[in-house]
Amino acid sequence: MVYLDNAATTKPCAECCKAVAKAAAERFGNPGSLHKMGILSEQIISSAKRTILNALGGGGAPEGEVIFTSGATESNNTAILGAAEKYSRNGRKIVTTAIEHPSASKVFDILAERGFEVIRLAPKEHEDFVGAIADTVDDNTLMVSCMAVNNETGYAVDTARLYGLVKRANPKAVVHIDAVQGFLKMPLEGDLISVSGHKVHAFKGIGSLYIKKGIRTAPLVVGGGQQKNLRSGTEPVELIAGFEAAVKAYRGSAERFAELKARLLDNLSGMSGICVNSDEKCLPNIINFSVLGIRSEIMLHALEEKEIYVSSGSACSRGKKSGVLAAFGISDRDADSAVRVSLCADTSESDIDFLCENIENNIKRFRRS
Ligand code: PLP
């Protein structure tokens, strides 16, 4: 099997599986219990929080809180709705982008219905995208929300620069970053940062939200008051243990991904009718390209016959046209034949070569010239 759909989800690593099994066997106490079993579980949670804070800060933990959620969908919902609730007195304008994942963009649809002014900027319209986002911020802006890395193309945003410029334009504006595809791959800065476990070789069903010191937010899930009242529900200690282990064991490297991307592009350059949609502004682990004349689904299933797994655009959109590629200036025709290849530390040269060999075969098989 050649698995090249790591932006959709990753294989849980051995370290994660071991940590989950160990916690399930030995640390199954409720972290809210006052006895020793509870305290042992609580220790897993505090250790995992420290590990995630360190990973966010690239070694030096930023000041703030980490709460565990069921995944980045919940983290994004909590961050955006919570900030809108707590900071609505600061203004009615929200600045975001036209390339957000639905777990953020659909929350902005709801806020727009509630009367907030939601501005969504598209990269195709701005050579300096970060500068354009910051230029849109004014005194009436309560929040800026921007993903660190786009899940369909790998397009990356300098979040430190964005943060600095936004705060210069309006120090009160809260900056939310959906860092699902950027976590562990690039430096991150934000007041609220969403992360997902299953994109970094942990299990599905666990994510986190970083809340910078001094930033207020409201809970999405209320109940027993766990996690300082910010997210009720008994913490999934096993999943949290696995998340921490996966973060510590993460082996992806930008240099390695760049080598593999170069190999893929080199192979593709020898084929006719290929249009590469991921440019130099993109992280090298996500490569989006169009095989003109062959619909994405046809290519995806033909590759699947050879046990090669890629994606057509975003896995979350389940074959529906996402509109995100259009915001990058990619035509409908090219978007219809877009293939997304996403790498992980286990991806090898022979995986890339086998993929390319089969793309070439499928071009001969399906393309009418
Ligand atoms: N944000 C981005 C950029 C994503 O790529 C995804 C999942 O693909 C999510 C949010 C949602 O994450 P989760 O599956 O943890 O809810």
Coordinates of N, CA and C and ligand atoms in Angstrom, one line a residue, residues 7-9 70-74 76 100-104 147 149-151 178-181 195-199 205-207 314-316 340, ligand 1:
A7 N -2.8 14.5 4.7 CA -3.5 15.8 5.1 C -4.9 15.4 5.5
A8 N -5.4 14.3 5.1 CA -6.8 13.8 5.5 C -6.7 13.2 6.9
T9 N -5.7 12.3 7.0 CA -5.4 11.7 8.3 C -4.1 10.9 8.2
S70 N -12.4 17.4 21.2 CA -12.6 16.1 20.4 C -11.9 16.2 19.1
G71 N -11.3 17.3 18.8 CA -10.6 17.5 17.5 C -10.7 19.0 17.1
A72 N -10.1 19.3 16.0 CA -9.9 20.7 15.6 C -11.3 21.3 15.2
T73 N -12.2 20.5 14.8 CA -13.6 21.0 14.5 C -14.1 21.7 15.7
E74 N -14.0 21.0 16.8 CA -14.5 21.5 18.1 C -13.6 22.7 18.5
N76 N -12.0 24.8 16.7 CA -12.3 26.0 15.8 C -13.7 26.6 16.3
E100 N -10.7 29.0 4.3 CA -10.7 28.2 5.6 C -11.4 26.9 5.4
H101 N -11.1 26.0 6.3 CA -11.8 24.7 6.4 C -13.2 24.9 6.8
P102 N -14.1 24.1 6.4 CA -15.5 24.3 6.8 C -15.8 24.4 8.3
S103 N -14.9 23.8 9.1 CA -15.0 23.8 10.6 C -14.8 25.2 11.1
A104 N -14.3 26.1 10.3 CA -14.2 27.5 10.6 C -15.2 28.3 9.7
M147 N -6.2 30.4 8.6 CA -5.5 29.1 8.8 C -4.0 29.3 8.6
V149 N -1.9 26.8 7.4 CA -1.6 26.1 6.2 C -2.9 25.5 5.6
N150 N -3.1 25.8 4.3 CA -4.3 25.3 3.7 C -4.2 23.8 3.4
N151 N -5.3 23.1 3.7 CA -5.3 21.7 3.6 C -5.4 21.2 2.2
D178 N -6.2 28.5 12.8 CA -6.4 27.0 12.6 C -5.1 26.5 12.1
A179 N -4.4 25.8 13.0 CA -3.0 25.3 12.7 C -3.0 23.8 12.5
V180 N -4.1 23.2 12.1 CA -4.2 21.8 11.9 C -3.1 21.3 11.0
Q181 N -2.9 21.9 9.9 CA -1.9 21.4 8.9 C -0.5 22.0 9.1
V195 N -5.6 22.8 17.0 CA -4.7 21.7 16.6 C -5.5 20.4 16.6
S196 N -5.1 19.4 15.8 CA -5.8 18.1 15.7 C -4.8 17.0 15.9
G197 N -5.2 16.0 16.7 CA -4.3 14.9 16.9 C -4.1 14.0 15.7
H198 N -5.1 13.7 15.0 CA -5.0 12.7 13.9 C -4.2 13.1 12.7
K199 N -3.9 14.4 12.6 CA -3.0 14.8 11.5 C -1.5 14.7 11.9
G205 N -10.3 11.9 17.2 CA -11.2 12.2 18.4 C -10.5 13.0 19.5
I206 N -9.3 13.5 19.2 CA -8.6 14.3 20.1 C -7.9 15.5 19.4
G207 N -8.1 16.7 20.0 CA -7.5 17.9 19.5 C -7.2 18.8 20.7
S314 N -10.1 18.4 -0.8 CA -10.1 18.2 0.6 C -11.0 16.9 0.9
A315 N -10.4 16.1 1.8 CA -11.1 14.8 2.2 C -12.5 15.2 2.9
C316 N -12.5 16.3 3.6 CA -13.7 16.7 4.3 C -14.8 17.0 3.4
R340 N -4.7 15.7 -4.8 CA -3.8 16.1 -3.7 C -3.0 15.0 -3.2
Ligands
PLP1 N1 -8.9 22.5 9.9 C1 -8.2 22.0 8.9 C2 -7.3 22.9 8.1 C3 -8.3 20.7 8.5 O1 -7.5 20.2 7.5 C4 -9.2 19.8 9.3 C5 -9.4 18.4 8.8 O2 -9.1 18.0 7.7 C6 -9.9 20.4 10.3 C7 -9.7 21.7 10.6 C8 -10.8 19.5 11.2 O3 -10.0 18.7 12.0 P1 -10.7 17.5 12.8 O4 -10.8 16.4 11.9 O5 -9.7 17.2 13.9 O6 -12.0 17.9 13.4

